[in-house]
XYZ file of C-alpha atoms in Angstrom:
404
model
C 144.258 67.871 115.625
C 146.539 68.959 118.461
C 149.606 71.117 117.799
C 152.206 72.260 120.292
C 150.745 75.226 122.184
C 154.114 76.888 122.695
C 154.017 78.073 119.110
C 150.355 78.999 119.353
C 151.026 81.375 122.222
C 153.287 83.407 119.982
C 150.254 84.703 118.058
C 149.463 87.910 119.931
C 148.018 90.432 117.432
C 146.803 93.967 118.043
C 143.075 93.399 118.686
C 142.163 97.067 118.279
C 143.917 97.227 114.903
C 142.231 94.097 113.587
C 138.817 95.249 114.852
C 139.216 98.644 113.208
C 140.308 97.081 109.921
C 137.265 94.790 109.847
C 134.812 97.540 110.815
C 136.144 99.800 108.040
C 135.459 97.038 105.510
C 131.889 96.500 106.764
C 130.447 99.821 107.920
C 128.620 101.637 105.115
C 130.010 99.018 102.716
C 127.629 96.095 103.250
C 123.855 96.699 102.956
C 122.270 97.070 106.382
C 125.481 97.993 108.169
C 124.690 101.683 108.404
C 123.220 104.181 110.851
C 119.649 103.606 109.648
C 119.798 99.997 110.915
C 122.202 99.895 113.849
C 124.731 101.931 115.791
C 128.377 101.677 114.819
C 129.509 100.868 118.425
C 127.297 97.762 118.214
C 129.265 96.578 115.188
C 132.588 97.400 116.837
C 131.698 95.364 119.939
C 130.554 92.392 117.867
C 133.685 92.367 115.697
C 135.941 92.656 118.733
C 134.171 89.716 120.395
C 134.761 87.512 117.356
C 138.368 88.603 117.008
C 139.013 87.772 120.679
C 137.246 84.418 120.375
C 139.324 83.486 117.326
C 142.569 84.479 119.048
C 141.649 82.351 122.080
C 140.917 79.422 119.761
C 144.334 79.794 118.107
C 146.125 80.117 121.437
C 144.734 76.887 122.791
C 144.880 75.135 119.401
C 141.313 73.753 119.521
C 138.024 74.574 117.831
C 135.460 76.688 119.736
C 133.272 74.908 122.234
C 129.511 74.636 121.889
C 129.162 76.949 124.873
C 131.263 79.644 123.185
C 129.214 79.355 120.005
C 125.914 79.459 121.895
C 126.910 82.640 123.706
C 127.868 84.305 120.451
C 124.820 83.140 118.455
C 122.619 85.948 119.846
C 124.116 88.125 117.078
C 121.847 86.483 114.510
C 118.767 87.353 116.538
C 119.907 90.959 116.983
C 120.667 91.458 113.302
C 117.276 90.018 112.334
C 115.562 92.474 114.696
C 117.628 95.297 113.190
C 116.516 94.178 109.714
C 120.071 93.730 108.460
C 119.958 91.434 105.387
C 121.098 87.886 106.118
C 123.430 88.009 103.118
C 125.229 90.972 104.691
C 125.534 89.190 108.038
C 127.204 86.226 106.322
C 129.498 88.524 104.311
C 130.491 90.326 107.518
C 131.701 87.001 108.926
C 133.668 86.305 105.775
C 135.290 89.746 105.897
C 136.350 89.151 109.521
C 137.622 85.691 108.632
C 139.675 87.034 105.715
C 141.285 89.793 107.783
C 142.317 87.305 110.480
C 143.605 84.806 107.925
C 145.718 87.437 106.215
C 147.078 88.546 109.588
C 147.980 84.979 110.532
C 149.626 84.335 107.172
C 151.604 87.579 107.375
C 153.479 86.060 110.358
C 153.922 82.602 108.860
C 157.711 82.943 108.887
C 157.554 82.840 112.704
C 156.289 79.262 112.950
C 156.473 75.940 111.096
C 154.373 75.364 107.978
C 152.356 72.681 109.789
C 151.397 75.161 112.505
C 150.500 77.840 109.939
C 148.155 75.424 108.202
C 146.638 74.494 111.561
C 146.025 78.157 112.359
C 144.373 78.686 108.976
C 142.174 75.617 109.463
C 141.155 76.827 112.927
C 140.217 80.295 111.649
C 138.130 78.859 108.799
C 136.486 76.272 111.054
C 135.710 78.863 113.739
C 133.955 81.188 111.309
C 132.123 78.328 109.608
C 130.694 77.347 113.001
C 129.994 80.932 114.041
C 128.231 81.769 110.804
C 126.129 78.585 110.951
C 124.996 79.321 114.526
C 124.263 82.922 113.598
C 122.331 81.992 110.457
C 120.177 79.548 112.435
C 119.494 82.177 115.094
C 118.765 84.808 112.446
C 116.297 82.583 110.591
C 114.454 81.558 113.754
C 114.084 85.156 114.867
C 113.216 86.406 111.377
C 110.489 83.775 111.075
C 108.924 84.930 114.337
C 109.248 88.599 113.379
C 107.754 87.949 109.939
C 104.787 86.198 111.537
C 104.292 89.091 113.964
C 104.649 91.581 111.100
C 102.009 89.790 109.000
C 99.666 89.633 111.991
C 100.150 93.337 112.779
C 99.613 94.256 109.119
C 96.463 92.139 108.916
C 95.069 93.502 112.198
C 95.738 97.119 111.243
C 94.224 96.796 107.777
C 91.191 94.902 109.116
C 90.619 97.642 111.695
C 90.914 100.417 109.114
C 88.655 98.712 106.576
C 86.004 97.876 109.184
C 85.962 101.450 110.482
C 86.985 100.526 114.035
C 88.209 103.519 116.035
C 91.911 102.951 116.704
C 93.276 103.549 120.193
C 96.397 105.752 119.969
C 98.506 103.254 121.936
C 97.520 100.345 119.683
C 98.058 102.452 116.574
C 101.509 103.416 117.827
C 102.400 99.759 118.457
C 101.315 98.717 114.981
C 103.124 101.652 113.390
C 106.349 100.745 115.177
C 106.109 97.059 114.221
C 105.396 97.924 110.583
C 107.929 100.784 110.330
C 105.337 103.340 109.215
C 104.912 106.960 110.286
C 101.404 107.470 111.717
C 101.480 111.232 111.201
C 101.985 111.113 107.437
C 99.131 111.198 104.864
C 97.996 107.825 103.490
C 96.390 106.647 100.256
C 94.591 103.360 99.611
C 94.116 101.345 96.426
C 91.807 98.342 96.019
C 92.580 95.598 93.481
C 89.548 93.627 92.327
C 89.439 90.704 89.902
C 86.608 88.606 88.536
C 86.014 84.879 88.951
C 87.753 82.312 91.117
C 90.094 83.688 93.753
C 93.288 81.697 93.248
C 95.475 82.402 96.333
C 98.708 82.033 94.356
C 97.558 84.410 91.603
C 96.336 86.836 94.253
C 99.743 86.770 95.946
C 101.539 87.369 92.648
C 99.191 90.250 91.885
C 99.838 91.763 95.299
C 103.590 91.442 94.786
C 103.464 93.121 91.375
C 101.444 96.051 92.683
C 103.654 96.355 95.773
C 106.681 96.698 93.502
C 104.804 99.207 91.339
C 103.699 101.348 94.275
C 106.916 101.247 96.317
C 108.781 103.904 94.252
C 105.844 106.269 94.851
C 105.713 105.527 98.591
C 107.413 106.802 101.714
C 107.898 103.687 103.823
C 106.392 100.253 103.189
C 103.249 99.372 101.233
C 100.801 97.556 103.532
C 98.201 95.077 102.304
C 94.952 93.705 103.639
C 91.593 93.188 102.056
C 88.116 91.758 101.895
C 86.532 88.919 99.954
C 85.968 91.389 97.108
C 89.404 92.992 96.738
C 92.949 93.333 98.033
C 93.623 96.712 99.628
C 97.029 98.396 99.542
C 97.860 101.335 101.812
C 100.898 103.603 101.663
C 102.080 107.147 102.234
C 102.483 108.808 98.810
C 105.820 110.445 98.064
C 104.400 112.666 95.319
C 101.179 113.637 93.552
C 98.368 111.090 93.253
C 98.415 111.579 89.459
C 101.832 109.918 89.372
C 100.504 106.975 91.389
C 97.611 106.574 88.950
C 99.989 106.543 85.975
C 102.096 103.861 87.701
C 98.979 101.785 88.277
C 97.897 102.098 84.654
C 101.354 101.079 83.449
C 101.333 98.092 85.797
C 97.965 96.890 84.531
C 99.140 97.247 80.930
C 102.279 95.235 81.657
C 100.514 92.409 83.489
C 98.807 90.912 80.425
C 96.114 89.835 82.854
C 93.629 87.324 81.487
C 90.310 88.667 82.751
C 88.831 91.713 84.375
C 91.034 93.770 86.682
C 89.915 96.986 88.360
C 92.040 99.135 90.660
C 90.072 101.568 92.805
C 91.876 104.604 94.211
C 90.674 106.484 97.295
C 91.457 110.023 98.348
C 94.440 110.901 100.524
C 93.766 110.759 104.266
C 95.577 113.165 106.544
C 97.146 110.457 108.752
C 97.167 106.732 109.502
C 94.312 106.953 112.003
C 91.998 108.359 109.308
C 93.256 106.097 106.499
C 90.217 103.855 106.871
C 88.196 106.347 104.839
C 90.636 106.050 101.942
C 90.407 102.236 102.163
C 86.603 102.310 101.970
C 86.709 104.809 99.109
C 89.125 102.611 97.147
C 86.901 99.573 97.702
C 83.859 101.559 96.605
C 85.623 102.756 93.441
C 86.713 99.206 92.583
C 83.174 97.948 93.182
C 81.717 100.576 90.859
C 84.300 99.738 88.201
C 83.338 96.053 88.362
C 79.625 96.881 88.226
C 80.177 99.103 85.215
C 81.678 96.059 83.499
C 84.958 97.760 82.719
C 87.561 95.228 81.698
C 90.828 96.614 83.026
C 91.016 100.112 84.444
C 92.031 102.428 87.250
C 88.948 104.010 88.813
C 89.256 106.924 91.226
C 86.694 107.490 93.948
C 86.289 111.109 92.898
C 85.288 109.988 89.388
C 82.457 107.752 90.644
C 81.091 109.819 93.543
C 77.509 109.696 92.240
C 77.629 105.928 91.726
C 79.141 105.410 95.192
C 76.489 107.626 96.738
C 73.698 105.605 95.104
C 75.192 102.313 96.282
C 75.812 103.636 99.805
C 72.161 104.730 100.062
C 70.779 101.543 98.559
C 67.384 101.685 100.284
C 66.735 105.201 98.996
C 68.128 104.353 95.554
C 65.912 101.251 95.358
C 62.892 103.439 96.060
C 64.044 105.943 93.435
C 64.409 103.209 90.813
C 61.051 101.621 91.691
C 59.022 104.832 91.606
C 60.625 106.179 88.424
C 61.167 103.050 86.331
C 58.823 100.310 87.534
C 56.131 101.134 84.976
C 58.712 100.892 82.170
C 59.872 97.326 82.964
C 57.273 95.877 80.565
C 58.421 98.261 77.824
C 62.095 97.494 77.132
C 62.158 99.774 74.076
C 61.271 102.721 76.334
C 64.053 101.853 78.769
C 66.403 101.548 75.808
C 65.341 104.976 74.554
C 65.784 106.553 77.992
C 69.259 105.008 78.296
C 70.198 106.248 74.819
C 68.963 109.746 75.690
C 71.248 109.782 78.751
C 74.188 108.361 76.777
C 73.778 110.997 74.045
C 73.816 114.066 76.281
C 69.984 114.338 76.223
C 70.010 115.113 72.476
C 66.962 113.660 70.688
C 68.648 113.765 67.276
C 71.733 111.885 68.523
C 69.456 109.449 70.336
C 67.519 108.763 67.121
C 70.740 108.129 65.180
C 72.093 105.763 67.856
C 68.840 103.779 67.828
C 68.452 103.905 64.034
C 64.962 105.387 64.332
C 63.320 108.635 63.231
C 63.526 111.575 65.624
C 59.721 111.631 65.751
C 59.821 108.064 67.081
C 62.092 109.235 69.876
C 59.732 112.107 70.673
C 56.787 109.717 70.746
C 58.607 107.346 73.101
C 59.592 110.163 75.457
C 55.951 111.230 75.591
C 55.001 107.637 76.410
C 57.573 107.589 79.232
C 55.966 110.698 80.702
C 52.515 109.142 80.486
C 53.575 105.913 82.235
C 55.852 107.376 84.925
C 54.556 110.869 85.486
C 58.069 112.216 84.884
C 58.817 114.239 81.771
C 62.207 113.430 80.168
C 62.129 116.872 78.527
C 62.104 118.677 81.874
C 65.560 118.967 83.483
C 64.586 118.036 87.047
C 62.506 115.041 85.927
C 65.196 113.932 83.502
C 67.867 114.053 86.230
C 65.786 111.810 88.457
C 65.117 109.369 85.632
C 68.823 109.403 84.729
C 69.846 108.634 88.326
C 67.293 105.833 88.494
C 68.544 104.202 85.299
C 72.153 104.711 86.432
C 71.409 102.809 89.649
C 69.567 100.149 87.661
C 72.687 99.558 85.567
C 74.878 99.353 88.676
C 72.673 96.748 90.351
C 71.749 94.696 87.306
C 74.194 91.982 88.348
C 72.743 91.941 91.876
C 69.275 91.306 90.484
C 70.562 88.528 88.236
C 72.292 86.912 91.187
C 69.125 87.121 93.267
C 67.153 85.411 90.493
C 69.520 82.448 90.672
C-alpha cells in the first residue's frame, strides 16, 4: 500500500533516545543479554541499526527490501555464536518493535488516521520480516555449532578415555569450543547398564545424570563413552562426597528397571590428566557389574584391589590357577573357603553360615591345605587364597561367556 510520502517525512524521531530506551529494556533484563555473553556496545549498535532501518522504511512508506533484510540477518548468526538464547533474541525484536510503535502512536495527532495505521503496519511488518530472517540465520548457525560442539566433545572424551597424550594446542581448542577451563580439576563418572543398549534410553539416562551433576559442576558436564558405559566428565564445585550423594539420589529417583552401576573416579588435577579419572570410573563401574550389584554408586577407591586384579589379568589368572585349580572338583571346599572369607576368617561363623559343625569346617580347611599346599589358617596363605577366590568371583561371568 502506498501512502503520500509528504506525511511520512514528518516522522523524524530522536534515534539516540529510542536506542537508549530499547537497550535499557533488554540489557541485563533478557537472558543472554549480559556481559558474560556479549559486550553492551554490540547491543547498542544492533538496536541503532534496526531503529534506523525502521525509520527509513516509514519515510519511504514501503516494506524493507530483501537486500536490507539480508544485510541485517547476520545478527542471528552472531547471537548463536554468543550463545544468547533464541527466545531472548526474538523478545529483543519485540521490545524494539513495541518502543517504535509507541513512539509512532504518541505522534498520531500529527497525521491522518490512515497514515498512522500505515505506519503501525509497516513497523509490525518490518520486525516480522527481520525476526524471521534472524531466526533462520540463528538456527542455521546453531545447528552447525551444535554439530561442531558434539564432535569436539566426542573427540576429547575419546582421547581421554583411550589415554592419548593431548597436544596443548589441541586441548586448548577443544576447551574453548566446549567452554571448559583446562586448568581446573576434573572428575569422571561412568554409567553402566545391563542388557540391550537402547539408544533412546541411553540418551534419557545421560540427560538425567547431566541434570543431576550440573549443580555440582563448574562449567558444563561433558559426555563420551565406550561400548560398556557412558562417561561423564566435569569440574566439581564442591567435595566429591556431595557428588556421590547426588548420584545416589538420582539412581533412587529413576525407578530404573534393571541393573545400573555408576562408577566414580578420583579427581584429576586438570583436563589434560582427566583421562585417568575416566579410566578409574570405568574400572569401578566394571567391578560393580561383575560383583552383581543391582543399583549402586561404586567409587574407584573402594574397589582398588578388584581393579588391580583385573588390570593384571595374566598374573591374576596364574594366581587363581595355582591356588584354586585343585579345588575345582570339590565345590564344597570352594564354598567353605568363600564362607571363611565372607565371615572374617572366623571358623565358628563359617560353620553357622554353612549349617555344619565347626569340626567339619576344620576338616575341610585341612583338606584345602592338603590339595593346594596353602594353609587357610596361616595369614599369608589365607590372603593369597582370598585374593584368588576374589578374582574367581570377578571373572565368573567371563568364563561363562567363553563357554558359550
